PDB file of C-alpha atoms and ligand atoms in Angstrom:
ATOM      1  CA  MET Q   1     -21.100 -82.744 -70.997  1.00  0.00           C
ATOM      2  CA  LEU Q   2     -22.223 -85.513 -68.780  1.00  0.00           C
ATOM      3  CA  THR Q   3     -20.828 -85.566 -65.294  1.00  0.00           C
ATOM      4  CA  ARG Q   4     -21.003 -88.038 -62.505  1.00  0.00           C
ATOM      5  CA  ARG Q   5     -22.906 -85.445 -60.504  1.00  0.00           C
ATOM      6  CA  ASN Q   6     -25.653 -85.244 -63.131  1.00  0.00           C
ATOM      7  CA  PHE Q   7     -25.939 -88.965 -63.153  1.00  0.00           C
ATOM      8  CA  VAL Q   8     -26.227 -89.262 -59.379  1.00  0.00           C
ATOM      9  CA  PHE Q   9     -28.755 -86.460 -59.384  1.00  0.00           C
ATOM     10  CA  SER Q  10     -30.936 -88.155 -61.966  1.00  0.00           C
ATOM     11  CA  MET Q  11     -30.768 -91.426 -60.039  1.00  0.00           C
ATOM     12  CA  THR Q  12     -31.855 -89.624 -56.885  1.00  0.00           C
ATOM     13  CA  ALA Q  13     -34.613 -87.770 -58.662  1.00  0.00           C
ATOM     14  CA  LEU Q  14     -36.094 -90.998 -59.891  1.00  0.00           C
ATOM     15  CA  SER Q  15     -35.884 -93.037 -56.734  1.00  0.00           C
ATOM     16  CA  GLY Q  16     -39.262 -93.506 -55.148  1.00  0.00           C
ATOM     17  CA  VAL Q  17     -41.062 -93.298 -58.467  1.00  0.00           C
ATOM     18  CA  GLY Q  18     -41.815 -96.993 -58.372  1.00  0.00           C
ATOM     19  CA  SER Q  19     -40.361 -99.546 -60.699  1.00  0.00           C
ATOM     20  CA  VAL Q  20     -38.726 -97.161 -63.122  1.00  0.00           C
ATOM     21  CA  ALA Q  21     -35.898 -98.732 -65.064  1.00  0.00           C
ATOM     22  CA  LEU Q  22     -32.403 -97.575 -64.181  1.00  0.00           C
ATOM     23  CA  ALA Q  23     -32.032 -93.884 -64.851  1.00  0.00           C
ATOM     24  CA  CYS Q  24     -29.457 -93.975 -67.566  1.00  0.00           C
ATOM     25  CA  PRO Q  25     -28.328 -90.756 -69.132  1.00  0.00           C
ATOM     26  CA  ALA Q  26     -28.413 -90.874 -72.909  1.00  0.00           C
ATOM     27  CA  PRO Q  27     -24.979 -90.827 -74.495  1.00  0.00           C
ATOM     28  CA  VAL Q  28     -24.374 -87.402 -75.955  1.00  0.00           C
ATOM     29  CA  SER Q  29     -23.593 -87.202 -79.638  1.00  0.00           C
ATOM     30  CA  THR Q  30     -23.070 -84.299 -81.943  1.00  0.00           C
ATOM     31  CA  GLU Q  31     -22.357 -84.569 -85.628  1.00  0.00           C
ATOM     32  CA  ASP Q  32     -18.737 -85.632 -85.249  1.00  0.00           C
ATOM     33  CA  GLN Q  33     -18.312 -86.185 -81.499  1.00  0.00           C
ATOM     34  CA  HIS Q  34     -19.874 -89.187 -79.840  1.00  0.00           C
ATOM     35  CA  SER Q  35     -19.833 -90.746 -76.428  1.00  0.00           C
ATOM     36  CA  ILE Q  36     -19.988 -94.234 -75.064  1.00  0.00           C
ATOM     37  CA  LEU Q  37     -20.979 -94.672 -71.435  1.00  0.00           C
ATOM     38  CA  MET Q  38     -19.268 -97.247 -69.252  1.00  0.00           C
ATOM     39  CA  LEU Q  39     -21.999 -98.623 -66.998  1.00  0.00           C
ATOM     40  CA  ASN Q  40     -22.486-101.162 -64.229  1.00  0.00           C
ATOM     41  CA  ALA Q  41     -25.800-102.302 -65.688  1.00  0.00           C
ATOM     42  CA  ASP Q  42     -27.694-102.067 -68.937  1.00  0.00           C
ATOM     43  CA  CYS Q  43     -30.286 -99.287 -68.847  1.00  0.00           C
ATOM     44  CA  GLY Q  44     -33.076-101.360 -70.319  1.00  0.00           C
ATOM     45  CA  ASP Q  45     -32.121-104.606 -68.627  1.00  0.00           C
ATOM     46  CA  PRO Q  46     -30.648-104.303 -65.117  1.00  0.00           C
ATOM     47  CA  ASN Q  47     -29.812-108.028 -65.180  1.00  0.00           C
ATOM     48  CA  THR Q  48     -27.195-107.390 -67.824  1.00  0.00           C
ATOM     49  CA  VAL Q  49     -24.240-105.997 -65.931  1.00  0.00           C
ATOM     50  CA  ASN Q  50     -21.089-104.203 -67.066  1.00  0.00           C
ATOM     51  CA  VAL Q  51     -21.889-102.721 -70.450  1.00  0.00           C
ATOM     52  CA  PHE Q  52     -20.832-100.128 -72.949  1.00  0.00           C
ATOM     53  CA  GLU Q  53     -23.755 -97.956 -73.989  1.00  0.00           C
ATOM     54  CA  PRO Q  54     -24.154 -98.083 -76.924  1.00  0.00           C
ATOM     55  CA  ALA Q  55     -22.530-101.473 -77.546  1.00  0.00           C
ATOM     56  CA  ILE Q  56     -22.409-100.740 -81.271  1.00  0.00           C
ATOM     57  CA  LEU Q  57     -21.608 -97.228 -82.391  1.00  0.00           C
ATOM     58  CA  ARG Q  58     -21.535 -96.235 -86.054  1.00  0.00           C
ATOM     59  CA  ILE Q  59     -19.644 -93.079 -86.924  1.00  0.00           C
ATOM     60  CA  ASN Q  60     -18.081 -91.313 -89.872  1.00  0.00           C
ATOM     61  CA  VAL Q  61     -14.372 -91.598 -90.534  1.00  0.00           C
ATOM     62  CA  GLY Q  62     -12.650 -88.732 -88.699  1.00  0.00           C
ATOM     63  CA  ASP Q  63     -15.189 -88.569 -85.857  1.00  0.00           C
ATOM     64  CA  SER Q  64     -14.211 -88.694 -82.191  1.00  0.00           C
ATOM     65  CA  VAL Q  65     -15.586 -90.869 -79.436  1.00  0.00           C
ATOM     66  CA  THR Q  66     -15.293 -90.178 -75.713  1.00  0.00           C
ATOM     67  CA  PHE Q  67     -15.522 -93.089 -73.307  1.00  0.00           C
ATOM     68  CA  ILE Q  68     -17.243 -91.757 -70.206  1.00  0.00           C
ATOM     69  CA  PRO Q  69     -16.744 -93.352 -66.759  1.00  0.00           C
ATOM     70  CA  THR Q  70     -20.380 -92.933 -65.704  1.00  0.00           C
ATOM     71  CA  ASP Q  71     -19.952 -95.828 -63.274  1.00  0.00           C
ATOM     72  CA  ALA Q  72     -16.708 -96.758 -61.537  1.00  0.00           C
ATOM     73  CA  GLY Q  73     -14.416 -99.654 -62.342  1.00  0.00           C
ATOM     74  CA  HIS Q  74     -14.353 -99.621 -66.143  1.00  0.00           C
ATOM     75  CA  ASN Q  75     -12.104 -98.685 -69.041  1.00  0.00           C
ATOM     76  CA  SER Q  76     -11.966 -99.080 -72.800  1.00  0.00           C
ATOM     77  CA  ALA Q  77      -9.068-100.612 -74.660  1.00  0.00           C
ATOM     78  CA  SER Q  78      -8.894-101.568 -78.305  1.00  0.00           C
ATOM     79  CA  LYS Q  79      -8.701-105.318 -78.781  1.00  0.00           C
ATOM     80  CA  ARG Q  80      -5.606-106.589 -80.550  1.00  0.00           C
ATOM     81  CA  GLY Q  81      -6.506-107.903 -84.012  1.00  0.00           C
ATOM     82  CA  MET Q  82      -9.813-106.046 -84.003  1.00  0.00           C
ATOM     83  CA  ILE Q  83      -8.787-102.673 -85.400  1.00  0.00           C
ATOM     84  CA  PRO Q  84      -8.045-101.863 -89.040  1.00  0.00           C
ATOM     85  CA  GLU Q  85      -4.497-101.836 -90.309  1.00  0.00           C
ATOM     86  CA  GLY Q  86      -2.819 -98.488 -89.701  1.00  0.00           C
ATOM     87  CA  ALA Q  87      -5.170 -97.509 -86.858  1.00  0.00           C
ATOM     88  CA  GLU Q  88      -3.780 -96.516 -83.468  1.00  0.00           C
ATOM     89  CA  PRO Q  89      -4.620 -98.792 -80.539  1.00  0.00           C
ATOM     90  CA  TRP Q  90      -5.827 -97.239 -77.288  1.00  0.00           C
ATOM     91  CA  ASN Q  91      -5.913 -98.301 -73.659  1.00  0.00           C
ATOM     92  CA  GLY Q  92      -7.785 -95.966 -71.325  1.00  0.00           C
ATOM     93  CA  ALA Q  93      -7.167 -95.804 -67.596  1.00  0.00           C
ATOM     94  CA  VAL Q  94      -9.896 -97.226 -65.377  1.00  0.00           C
ATOM     95  CA  ASP Q  95     -12.302 -94.500 -64.179  1.00  0.00           C
ATOM     96  CA  GLU Q  96     -10.980 -91.894 -66.599  1.00  0.00           C
ATOM     97  CA  ALA Q  97     -12.595 -90.402 -69.661  1.00  0.00           C
ATOM     98  CA  LEU Q  98     -10.715 -90.970 -72.895  1.00  0.00           C
ATOM     99  CA  THR Q  99     -11.319 -89.460 -76.311  1.00  0.00           C
ATOM    100  CA  VAL Q 100     -10.241 -91.328 -79.420  1.00  0.00           C
ATOM    101  CA  ARG Q 101     -10.414 -90.105 -83.012  1.00  0.00           C
ATOM    102  CA  PHE Q 102     -11.107 -92.688 -85.708  1.00  0.00           C
ATOM    103  CA  THR Q 103      -9.271 -91.792 -88.898  1.00  0.00           C
ATOM    104  CA  VAL Q 104      -9.067 -95.225 -90.522  1.00  0.00           C
ATOM    105  CA  PRO Q 105     -12.259 -96.814 -91.885  1.00  0.00           C
ATOM    106  CA  GLY Q 106     -13.266-100.178 -90.505  1.00  0.00           C
ATOM    107  CA  ILE Q 107     -14.466-102.058 -87.475  1.00  0.00           C
ATOM    108  CA  TYR Q 108     -12.934-101.512 -84.043  1.00  0.00           C
ATOM    109  CA  GLY Q 109     -13.497-104.039 -81.285  1.00  0.00           C
ATOM    110  CA  HIS Q 110     -12.910-102.713 -77.795  1.00  0.00           C
ATOM    111  CA  ILE Q 111     -13.054-104.198 -74.337  1.00  0.00           C
ATOM    112  CA  CYS Q 112     -13.212-103.212 -70.706  1.00  0.00           C
ATOM    113  CA  VAL Q 113     -10.090-104.869 -69.360  1.00  0.00           C
ATOM    114  CA  PRO Q 114     -11.524-105.694 -65.887  1.00  0.00           C
ATOM    115  CA  HIS Q 115     -14.738-107.161 -67.373  1.00  0.00           C
ATOM    116  CA  TYR Q 116     -13.558-108.548 -70.700  1.00  0.00           C
ATOM    117  CA  GLU Q 117     -14.252-112.201 -70.037  1.00  0.00           C
ATOM    118  CA  TRP Q 118     -17.622-111.285 -68.545  1.00  0.00           C
ATOM    119  CA  GLY Q 119     -18.571-109.785 -71.878  1.00  0.00           C
ATOM    120  CA  MET Q 120     -18.082-106.044 -71.453  1.00  0.00           C
ATOM    121  CA  VAL Q 121     -17.115-105.417 -75.062  1.00  0.00           C
ATOM    122  CA  GLY Q 122     -18.259-103.224 -77.907  1.00  0.00           C
ATOM    123  CA  LEU Q 123     -17.876-102.326 -81.561  1.00  0.00           C
ATOM    124  CA  ILE Q 124     -17.192 -98.955 -83.120  1.00  0.00           C
ATOM    125  CA  VAL Q 125     -17.682 -98.837 -86.845  1.00  0.00           C
ATOM    126  CA  ALA Q 126     -16.087 -95.999 -88.793  1.00  0.00           C
ATOM    127  CA  GLY Q 127     -17.428 -95.442 -92.287  1.00  0.00           C
ATOM    128  CA  GLU Q 128     -19.321 -97.709 -94.631  1.00  0.00           C
ATOM    129  CA  GLU Q 129     -16.363 -99.825 -95.715  1.00  0.00           C
ATOM    130  CA  TRP Q 130     -15.078-102.476 -93.373  1.00  0.00           C
ATOM    131  CA  PRO Q 131     -11.833-103.824 -94.800  1.00  0.00           C
ATOM    132  CA  ASN Q 132     -11.103-105.777 -91.611  1.00  0.00           C
ATOM    133  CA  VAL Q 133     -14.453-107.461 -91.000  1.00  0.00           C
ATOM    134  CA  GLU Q 134     -13.197-111.003 -91.681  1.00  0.00           C
ATOM    135  CA  GLN Q 135     -10.120-110.433 -89.534  1.00  0.00           C
ATOM    136  CA  VAL Q 136     -12.286-109.145 -86.679  1.00  0.00           C
ATOM    137  CA  LYS Q 137     -14.427-112.287 -86.781  1.00  0.00           C
ATOM    138  CA  LYS Q 138     -11.380-114.530 -86.423  1.00  0.00           C
ATOM    139  CA  VAL Q 139     -10.222-113.140 -83.086  1.00  0.00           C
ATOM    140  CA  ARG Q 140     -10.803-115.518 -80.201  1.00  0.00           C
ATOM    141  CA  HIS Q 141     -12.197-114.418 -76.842  1.00  0.00           C
ATOM    142  CA  PRO Q 142     -12.557-115.846 -73.357  1.00  0.00           C
ATOM    143  CA  GLY Q 143     -15.812-116.496 -71.540  1.00  0.00           C
ATOM    144  CA  THR Q 144     -18.853-114.405 -72.320  1.00  0.00           C
ATOM    145  CA  ALA Q 145     -16.882-112.005 -74.541  1.00  0.00           C
ATOM    146  CA  ARG Q 146     -17.023-114.624 -77.290  1.00  0.00           C
ATOM    147  CA  LYS Q 147     -20.801-114.729 -77.283  1.00  0.00           C
ATOM    148  CA  VAL Q 148     -21.246-110.962 -77.001  1.00  0.00           C
ATOM    149  CA  PHE Q 149     -18.843-110.167 -79.849  1.00  0.00           C
ATOM    150  CA  ARG Q 150     -20.573-112.757 -82.026  1.00  0.00           C
ATOM    151  CA  THR Q 151     -23.977-111.242 -81.248  1.00  0.00           C
ATOM    152  CA  LEU Q 152     -22.767-107.712 -81.948  1.00  0.00           C
ATOM    153  CA  LEU Q 153     -21.190-108.697 -85.262  1.00  0.00           C
ATOM    154  CA  LYS Q 154     -24.411-110.414 -86.303  1.00  0.00           C
ATOM    155  CA  GLU Q 155     -26.382-107.332 -85.362  1.00  0.00           C
ATOM    156  CA  LEU Q 156     -23.995-105.159 -87.338  1.00  0.00           C
ATOM    157  CA  GLU Q 157     -24.325-107.244 -90.466  1.00  0.00           C
ATOM    158  CA  ALA Q 158     -28.104-107.643 -90.220  1.00  0.00           C
TER     159      ALA Q 158
HETATM  160 CU1   CU S   1     -16.036-102.847 -67.059  1.00  0.00          CU
END
């Protein structure tokens, strides 16, 4: 399990090594348990701030995902209109880990409430059938979230 202490340690260990990219811990995944890190900056691109890592996560129906508060100030909440019919919405507390199990196939859009309009959003895709894909595309978003969701959906369908 990833802890804040591990993360701080790895940051410290790498400081002074020159221009190494941000020391981002890899999200831990087992067969049916996955994690999404909530970060202040993208690991590969420090200019992209406030991100879910990974931004797109594909899982099997029935798998669980834990949102991990690697950096402070973030949460994950399902976006209204962007989860399949019959699925349970979620709204995690800022700075707290939250585990959600995905029992309904489809696409799930989620947002960080404090950074939604700045584009801190992501997609979780459960299973190979996406009954709600057209519905998901119709949802409107403020600011940068619009562009990021559009990019993620394009990536997903590519
Ligand atoms: Cu955030």
